[in-house]
Amino acid sequence: MRSTPEFEGLLRELAPQVLAALVRRYGDFGAAEDAVQEALLAAALQWPHQGVPNNPRGWVTAVAARRLIDWRRRDAVRHRREAAAAGYVAAQAEWAPGPEEELAADRDDSLALLFLCCHPALSPSAQVALTLRAIGGLSTAEIATAYLMPEATMAQRIVRAKNRIRATGIPFAMPPADEYGQRLAVVLRVLYLIFNEGYIATSGPRLQRTELTAEAIRLTRQLHELQPKEGEIAGLLALMLLTEARRDARTKDGALIPLSEQDRTMWNKEMIREGGDLVTATLASAPLGPYQIQAAIAAVHTQAPSAGDTDWPEVLALYCLLERLAPSPVVTLNRAVATAMVHGPGAGLDLLDTLAGDPRLAAGHRLIAVRAHLLELNGDVAQARLQYERAARATTSLPERHYLQRRAHALRDLGSERPA
């Protein structure tokens, strides 16, 4: 019998593969996803007691296909189209496999499903939400939290995206050459968001969701194999690897450990080597892009034997370059930290002031937490403590909240030790 985490990992791996197989065959994205969810639930209930079948993907696909066929049959009866539907359902039923039937095990349509979710007929927000749901396996609530909107609103967005796919008859296939570049940019952004959700969960008791980071790396690696000379694909893969390499050192007994305090001997050397090689190769041969610059920043951190040895002037220069290519408040936030490390915390705080009132940061805790950190570096203990407490109240991630509360508590103790 497998443990619950092992089951969760297997079912999460199977979900996009089975969904892709059903969409390729039946063409109804919404109904296929519902059928897959029911099949996964059946597997979660039966496999712990009956054992995992020899072909788990075939088992889940068979159950999902039968659910879909049953629904179509009932729908046909409900609309009094038995004669027309009977032939169609019978033809589709011939394909429905048995639980142990081999289903082209070497065929994984996850990438085709990924490009379907990122089709230009969908709005950018719908592309991201649908892909996070279908490929990343995030719940509607998790996606809504990431986008700071009500769950019901996000659910409506996802339903509309599915209906749009059905209404426009978007084909299930890799995009033609003349559309590839446009759709690739969206795919890369979505993979980046999936990875980030896995590396720093937006809510809940876990800081990291390794199943999501692993899936994002797997899909990005497949894209890189298809187009090894595409610099931004290689850059994104390098960024993921160099970031994921630090995973084991980021927590201890569930508590968050900041980069400056991590045990660097715990970093994954193989991931660092692979990521570093990708950065070196792409920066030398491909047009420069934002993911490559972010990967180069990550490489600078991994090359430093200790936090004190970090080449902060190089990090600052790279953030300045990134801000020119892809300006955003998050980039400016990170540049403020690098500025503080090079020119002093006062300079970093001055840069943070330019972000005051930015609606893209107003609802989160990042700006507040960075301000607290720079105030602490600047020796303003009382104000730093207040900002840490504010940031702790603003975050929905329990590990981050506990870390921020610990920082505030430490500064409270420090302040009490100072003479009046």
Coordinates of C-alpha atoms in Angstrom, one line a residue:
M1 CA 0.0 0.0 0.0
R2 CA 1.3 3.4 -0.9
S3 CA 1.4 6.4 1.4
T4 CA -1.0 9.3 0.9
P5 CA 1.8 11.7 -0.5
E6 CA 2.8 9.0 -3.0
F7 CA -0.8 8.6 -4.1
E8 CA -1.1 12.4 -4.5
G9 CA 2.0 12.6 -6.6
L10 CA 1.0 9.8 -8.9
L11 CA -2.5 11.1 -9.4
R12 CA -1.3 14.6 -10.0
E13 CA 1.2 13.2 -12.6
L14 CA -1.6 11.3 -14.3
A15 CA -4.2 14.0 -14.3
P16 CA -3.0 16.2 -17.3
Q17 CA -2.0 13.1 -19.3
V18 CA -5.4 11.5 -19.0
L19 CA -7.2 14.8 -19.6
A20 CA -5.1 15.3 -22.7
A21 CA -6.0 11.8 -24.0
L22 CA -9.7 12.4 -23.5
V23 CA -9.7 15.9 -25.1
R24 CA -7.8 14.5 -28.0
R25 CA -10.4 11.8 -28.5
Y26 CA -13.7 13.4 -27.5
G27 CA -13.0 17.1 -27.9
D28 CA -15.0 18.4 -25.0
F29 CA -12.6 20.0 -22.6
G30 CA -15.1 20.8 -19.8
A31 CA -16.8 17.4 -19.7
A32 CA -13.4 15.7 -20.0
E33 CA -12.0 17.5 -17.0
D34 CA -15.1 16.6 -14.9
A35 CA -14.7 13.0 -15.9
V36 CA -11.0 12.9 -15.1
Q37 CA -11.8 14.4 -11.6
E38 CA -14.3 11.6 -10.9
A39 CA -11.8 9.0 -12.1
L40 CA -9.1 10.3 -9.9
L41 CA -11.5 10.3 -6.9
A42 CA -12.3 6.7 -7.7
A43 CA -8.6 5.8 -7.8
A44 CA -8.0 7.6 -4.5
L45 CA -10.7 5.6 -2.9
Q46 CA -9.9 2.2 -4.4
W47 CA -6.1 1.9 -4.9
P48 CA -5.1 2.2 -1.2
H49 CA -7.1 -1.0 -0.5
Q50 CA -6.9 -2.8 -3.9
G51 CA -3.4 -1.8 -4.9
V52 CA -2.2 0.3 -7.8
P53 CA -3.1 -1.5 -11.1
N54 CA -0.3 -2.5 -13.5
N55 CA -1.2 0.4 -15.9
P56 CA -2.5 3.2 -13.6
R57 CA -2.8 5.6 -16.5
G58 CA -4.9 3.1 -18.5
W59 CA -7.1 2.5 -15.4
V60 CA -7.8 6.2 -14.9
T61 CA -8.4 6.8 -18.6
A62 CA -10.8 3.9 -18.8
V63 CA -12.9 5.1 -15.8
A64 CA -12.9 8.7 -17.1
A65 CA -13.8 7.6 -20.6
R66 CA -16.7 5.5 -19.4
R67 CA -18.0 8.4 -17.2
L68 CA -17.9 10.6 -20.2
I69 CA -19.7 8.1 -22.4
D70 CA -22.4 7.6 -19.7
W71 CA -22.9 11.3 -19.5
R72 CA -23.3 11.7 -23.2
R73 CA -25.7 8.8 -23.4
R74 CA -27.9 10.4 -20.6
D75 CA -27.7 13.7 -22.3
A76 CA -28.7 12.2 -25.6
V77 CA -31.7 10.6 -24.0
R78 CA -32.6 13.8 -22.3
H79 CA -32.7 15.6 -25.6
R80 CA -34.6 12.8 -27.3
R81 CA -31.9 12.2 -29.9
E82 CA -31.5 8.5 -29.1
A83 CA -31.1 7.4 -32.7
A84 CA -28.4 9.9 -33.6
A85 CA -26.6 9.6 -30.3
A86 CA -26.6 5.8 -30.2
G87 CA -24.3 5.4 -33.1
Y88 CA -22.0 8.1 -31.9
V89 CA -21.8 6.7 -28.3
A90 CA -21.3 3.2 -29.6
A91 CA -18.5 4.3 -31.8
Q92 CA -16.8 6.1 -29.0
A93 CA -17.4 3.2 -26.6
E94 CA -15.3 1.0 -28.8
W95 CA -12.3 3.1 -27.9
A96 CA -12.9 3.0 -24.2
P97 CA -10.1 0.9 -22.8
G98 CA -10.1 -1.7 -20.1
P99 CA -8.3 -0.9 -16.9
E100 CA -5.2 -3.0 -17.8
E101 CA -5.1 -2.1 -21.5
E102 CA -1.9 -0.4 -22.7
L103 CA -2.6 3.1 -24.0
A104 CA 0.4 4.2 -25.9
A105 CA 2.5 4.6 -22.8
D106 CA 5.1 6.6 -24.6
R107 CA 2.6 9.3 -25.8
D108 CA 2.2 12.2 -23.5
D109 CA -0.1 14.9 -24.9
S110 CA 0.4 17.3 -21.9
L111 CA 2.3 19.8 -24.1
A112 CA -0.5 19.8 -26.7
L113 CA -3.0 20.4 -23.8
L114 CA -0.8 23.2 -22.6
F115 CA -0.9 25.0 -25.9
L116 CA -4.6 24.4 -26.1
C117 CA -5.1 26.2 -22.8
C118 CA -2.9 29.1 -24.2
H119 CA -4.8 29.5 -27.4
P120 CA -5.1 33.1 -28.6
A121 CA -8.9 32.8 -28.8
L122 CA -8.8 33.0 -25.0
S123 CA -8.0 36.1 -23.0
P124 CA -4.6 36.2 -21.3
S125 CA -6.2 35.9 -17.9
A126 CA -8.3 32.9 -19.0
Q127 CA -5.2 31.2 -20.6
V128 CA -3.3 31.4 -17.3
A129 CA -6.2 30.4 -15.1
L130 CA -7.2 27.4 -17.3
T131 CA -3.7 26.1 -17.6
L132 CA -3.1 26.4 -13.8
R133 CA -6.3 24.4 -13.4
A134 CA -5.8 21.7 -16.1
I135 CA -2.0 21.3 -16.1
G136 CA -0.8 22.7 -12.8
G137 CA -3.5 21.0 -10.8
L138 CA -4.2 24.0 -8.7
S139 CA -7.7 24.3 -7.2
T140 CA -9.9 27.2 -8.2
A141 CA -9.5 28.6 -4.7
E142 CA -5.7 28.6 -5.0
I143 CA -5.8 30.3 -8.4
A144 CA -8.2 32.9 -7.0
T145 CA -5.8 33.6 -4.0
A146 CA -2.9 34.0 -6.4
Y147 CA -4.9 36.6 -8.4
L148 CA -6.4 38.2 -5.3
M149 CA -10.0 37.8 -6.4
P150 CA -13.1 36.0 -5.1
E151 CA -13.2 32.2 -5.8
A152 CA -16.6 32.5 -7.5
T153 CA -15.2 35.1 -9.9
M154 CA -12.3 32.8 -10.8
A155 CA -14.6 29.8 -11.2
Q156 CA -16.7 31.8 -13.7
R157 CA -13.6 32.7 -15.6
I158 CA -12.5 29.1 -15.9
V159 CA -16.0 28.0 -17.0
R160 CA -16.1 30.7 -19.7
A161 CA -12.7 29.6 -21.0
K162 CA -13.9 26.0 -21.3
N163 CA -17.1 27.2 -23.1
R164 CA -15.0 29.3 -25.4
I165 CA -12.9 26.3 -26.4
R166 CA -16.1 24.3 -27.1
A167 CA -17.8 27.1 -29.0
T168 CA -14.8 28.0 -31.3
G169 CA -13.8 24.4 -31.9
I170 CA -10.2 25.0 -31.2
P171 CA -8.2 21.9 -32.5
F172 CA -6.3 19.8 -30.0
A173 CA -2.8 20.0 -31.6
M174 CA 0.5 21.7 -31.4
P175 CA 0.3 25.2 -32.9
P176 CA 1.4 25.9 -36.5
A177 CA 4.8 27.6 -37.0
D178 CA 3.4 31.1 -37.6
E179 CA 1.6 31.0 -34.2
Y180 CA 4.3 29.3 -32.2
G181 CA 6.1 32.4 -30.9
Q182 CA 3.0 34.2 -29.8
R183 CA 1.7 31.1 -27.9
L184 CA 5.1 30.2 -26.5
A185 CA 5.3 33.5 -24.6
V186 CA 2.0 32.7 -22.8
V187 CA 3.1 29.1 -22.2
L188 CA 6.3 30.3 -20.6
R189 CA 4.5 32.8 -18.3
V190 CA 2.1 30.1 -17.2
L191 CA 4.8 27.6 -16.5
Y192 CA 6.6 30.3 -14.5
L193 CA 3.4 30.9 -12.4
I194 CA 3.0 27.2 -11.8
F195 CA 6.6 26.9 -10.6
N196 CA 6.2 30.0 -8.3
E197 CA 3.0 28.6 -6.8
G198 CA 4.9 25.4 -6.0
Y199 CA 8.1 27.1 -4.7
I200 CA 6.2 29.6 -2.5
A201 CA 2.6 28.5 -1.9
T202 CA 0.3 31.5 -1.8
S203 CA -1.7 30.1 1.1
G204 CA -2.0 27.2 3.5
P205 CA 0.3 25.4 5.9
R206 CA 3.0 24.4 3.4
L207 CA 5.7 26.7 2.1
Q208 CA 6.5 24.5 -0.9
R209 CA 4.5 22.1 -3.2
T210 CA 7.2 20.0 -4.8
E211 CA 4.7 18.3 -7.1
L212 CA 4.0 21.6 -8.9
T213 CA 7.7 22.6 -9.2
A214 CA 8.5 19.2 -10.6
E215 CA 5.7 19.4 -13.1
A216 CA 6.7 22.9 -14.2
I217 CA 10.3 21.7 -14.7
R218 CA 9.2 18.6 -16.6
L219 CA 7.1 20.5 -19.0
T220 CA 9.7 23.2 -19.5
R221 CA 12.4 20.6 -20.1
Q222 CA 10.1 19.1 -22.8
L223 CA 9.8 22.5 -24.4
H224 CA 13.6 22.9 -24.3
E225 CA 14.1 19.5 -26.0
L226 CA 11.8 20.6 -28.8
Q227 CA 13.5 23.9 -29.3
P228 CA 17.0 23.8 -27.7
K229 CA 18.1 27.0 -29.3
E230 CA 15.2 29.1 -28.0
G231 CA 16.9 31.3 -25.4
E232 CA 13.9 32.1 -23.2
I233 CA 12.9 28.4 -22.8
A234 CA 16.5 27.6 -21.7
G235 CA 16.5 30.7 -19.5
L236 CA 13.3 29.7 -17.8
L237 CA 14.5 26.1 -17.3
A238 CA 17.7 27.4 -15.8
L239 CA 15.9 29.7 -13.5
M240 CA 13.7 26.9 -12.3
L241 CA 16.6 24.5 -11.7
L242 CA 18.8 27.1 -9.9
T243 CA 15.8 28.1 -7.7
E244 CA 14.7 24.5 -7.0
A245 CA 18.3 23.6 -6.1
R246 CA 17.8 25.5 -2.8
R247 CA 14.6 23.8 -1.8
D248 CA 16.0 21.5 0.9
A249 CA 17.7 24.3 2.7
R250 CA 14.7 26.7 2.7
T251 CA 12.9 25.0 5.6
K252 CA 13.8 23.3 8.9
D253 CA 11.0 21.5 10.8
G254 CA 8.5 23.4 8.6
A255 CA 10.0 26.8 9.4
L256 CA 11.1 29.1 6.6
I257 CA 14.9 29.8 6.4
P258 CA 15.8 33.0 4.4
L259 CA 18.5 32.8 1.7
S260 CA 21.1 34.6 3.8
E261 CA 20.8 31.9 6.6
Q262 CA 20.6 28.8 4.5
D263 CA 23.1 25.9 4.8
R264 CA 24.5 26.0 1.2
T265 CA 25.9 22.5 1.5
M266 CA 22.3 21.3 1.2
W267 CA 21.8 22.9 -2.2
N268 CA 21.5 20.5 -5.0
K269 CA 24.8 20.6 -6.9
E270 CA 23.5 18.7 -10.0
M271 CA 20.7 21.2 -10.5
I272 CA 23.1 24.1 -10.0
R273 CA 25.5 22.7 -12.5
E274 CA 22.8 22.1 -15.1
G275 CA 21.2 25.5 -14.6
G276 CA 24.6 27.2 -14.7
D277 CA 25.5 25.5 -18.0
L278 CA 22.2 26.6 -19.5
V279 CA 22.8 30.2 -18.4
T280 CA 26.3 30.2 -19.9
A281 CA 25.1 28.7 -23.2
T282 CA 22.1 30.9 -23.7
L283 CA 23.7 34.2 -22.7
A284 CA 26.4 33.6 -25.3
S285 CA 24.2 32.5 -28.2
A286 CA 20.6 33.7 -27.8
P287 CA 18.9 37.1 -27.9
L288 CA 18.7 38.4 -24.3
G289 CA 15.3 38.0 -22.5
P290 CA 13.8 38.4 -19.0
Y291 CA 14.0 34.8 -18.0
Q292 CA 17.7 34.6 -19.0
I293 CA 18.4 37.6 -16.8
Q294 CA 16.5 36.2 -13.9
A295 CA 18.5 32.9 -14.3
A296 CA 21.7 34.9 -14.3
I297 CA 20.7 36.5 -11.0
A298 CA 20.0 33.1 -9.5
A299 CA 23.3 31.8 -10.8
V300 CA 25.2 34.7 -9.0
H301 CA 23.6 33.6 -5.7
T302 CA 24.4 29.9 -6.2
Q303 CA 28.0 30.7 -7.1
A304 CA 28.6 32.5 -3.8
P305 CA 30.0 30.2 -1.1
S306 CA 28.3 32.3 1.6
A307 CA 25.8 35.1 1.8
G308 CA 28.5 37.5 2.6
D309 CA 30.4 36.6 -0.6
T310 CA 27.5 37.4 -2.9
D311 CA 28.4 39.7 -5.8
W312 CA 25.7 42.3 -5.0
P313 CA 27.0 44.9 -7.6
E314 CA 26.5 42.3 -10.3
V315 CA 23.0 41.4 -8.9
L316 CA 22.1 45.1 -8.9
A317 CA 23.3 45.5 -12.5
L318 CA 21.3 42.5 -13.6
Y319 CA 18.1 43.9 -11.9
C320 CA 18.6 47.2 -13.6
L321 CA 18.9 45.5 -16.9
L322 CA 15.8 43.4 -16.2
E323 CA 13.8 46.5 -15.2
R324 CA 14.6 48.0 -18.6
L325 CA 13.5 44.9 -20.5
A326 CA 10.5 43.9 -18.4
P327 CA 9.5 46.6 -15.9
S328 CA 7.3 45.6 -13.0
P329 CA 6.8 46.5 -9.3
V330 CA 8.2 43.1 -8.3
V331 CA 11.4 43.7 -10.2
T332 CA 11.7 47.2 -8.6
L333 CA 11.1 45.5 -5.2
N334 CA 14.0 43.2 -5.8
R335 CA 16.2 46.0 -7.1
A336 CA 15.5 47.8 -3.9
V337 CA 17.0 45.0 -1.9
A338 CA 20.1 44.8 -4.2
T339 CA 20.4 48.6 -3.9
A340 CA 20.4 48.4 -0.2
M341 CA 23.1 45.8 -0.2
V342 CA 25.3 47.9 -2.5
H343 CA 24.5 51.5 -1.5
G344 CA 23.0 51.1 2.0
P345 CA 19.5 50.5 3.3
G346 CA 18.6 54.1 3.1
A347 CA 19.0 54.0 -0.7
G348 CA 16.9 50.9 -0.8
L349 CA 14.1 52.5 1.3
D350 CA 14.1 55.5 -1.0
L351 CA 13.5 53.2 -3.9
L352 CA 10.7 51.4 -2.1
D353 CA 8.9 54.8 -1.6
T354 CA 8.4 54.9 -5.4
L355 CA 6.2 51.8 -5.1
A356 CA 3.9 53.3 -2.4
G357 CA 0.3 53.1 -3.5
D358 CA 1.0 50.7 -6.5
P359 CA -2.2 48.7 -6.7
R360 CA -0.3 45.6 -7.9
L361 CA 1.4 45.4 -4.5
A362 CA -1.2 46.9 -2.2
A363 CA -3.1 43.7 -1.4
G364 CA 0.0 41.6 -0.6
H365 CA 2.6 41.4 2.0
R366 CA 5.8 41.5 -0.1
L367 CA 6.3 45.3 -0.1
I368 CA 5.7 45.5 3.7
A369 CA 8.1 42.6 4.4
V370 CA 10.9 44.1 2.3
R371 CA 10.4 47.5 4.0
A372 CA 10.7 45.8 7.4
H373 CA 13.9 44.0 6.4
L374 CA 15.5 47.3 5.1
L375 CA 14.3 49.2 8.2
E376 CA 16.0 46.5 10.3
L377 CA 19.2 46.8 8.3
N378 CA 19.0 50.6 8.9
G379 CA 18.8 50.1 12.6
D380 CA 15.2 51.4 13.0
V381 CA 14.1 48.5 15.2
A382 CA 10.7 49.9 16.4
Q383 CA 9.5 50.6 12.8
A384 CA 10.9 47.4 11.5
R385 CA 9.0 45.4 14.1
L386 CA 5.7 47.1 13.3
Q387 CA 6.2 46.4 9.6
Y388 CA 7.0 42.7 10.2
E389 CA 3.8 42.5 12.2
R390 CA 1.8 44.1 9.4
A391 CA 3.3 41.8 6.8
A392 CA 2.5 38.8 9.0
R393 CA -1.1 39.8 9.1
A394 CA -1.2 40.3 5.3
T395 CA 0.2 37.0 4.2
T396 CA -2.0 33.9 3.7
S397 CA 1.0 31.5 3.8
L398 CA 1.4 30.1 7.3
P399 CA 5.2 29.4 7.1
E400 CA 5.8 33.0 5.9
R401 CA 3.5 34.3 8.6
H402 CA 5.3 32.4 11.3
Y403 CA 8.7 33.6 10.0
L404 CA 7.6 37.2 10.0
Q405 CA 6.1 36.9 13.5
R406 CA 9.5 35.5 14.7
R407 CA 11.3 38.4 13.2
A408 CA 9.0 40.8 14.9
H409 CA 9.3 39.0 18.2
A410 CA 13.1 39.0 17.9
L411 CA 13.1 42.8 17.4
R412 CA 10.7 43.3 20.3
D413 CA 13.2 41.4 22.5
L414 CA 16.1 43.5 21.1
G415 CA 14.3 46.7 21.7
S416 CA 13.6 45.7 25.3
E417 CA 17.3 45.1 25.9
R418 CA 18.3 48.6 24.9
P419 CA 18.7 51.2 27.6
A420 CA 16.1 53.9 27.9

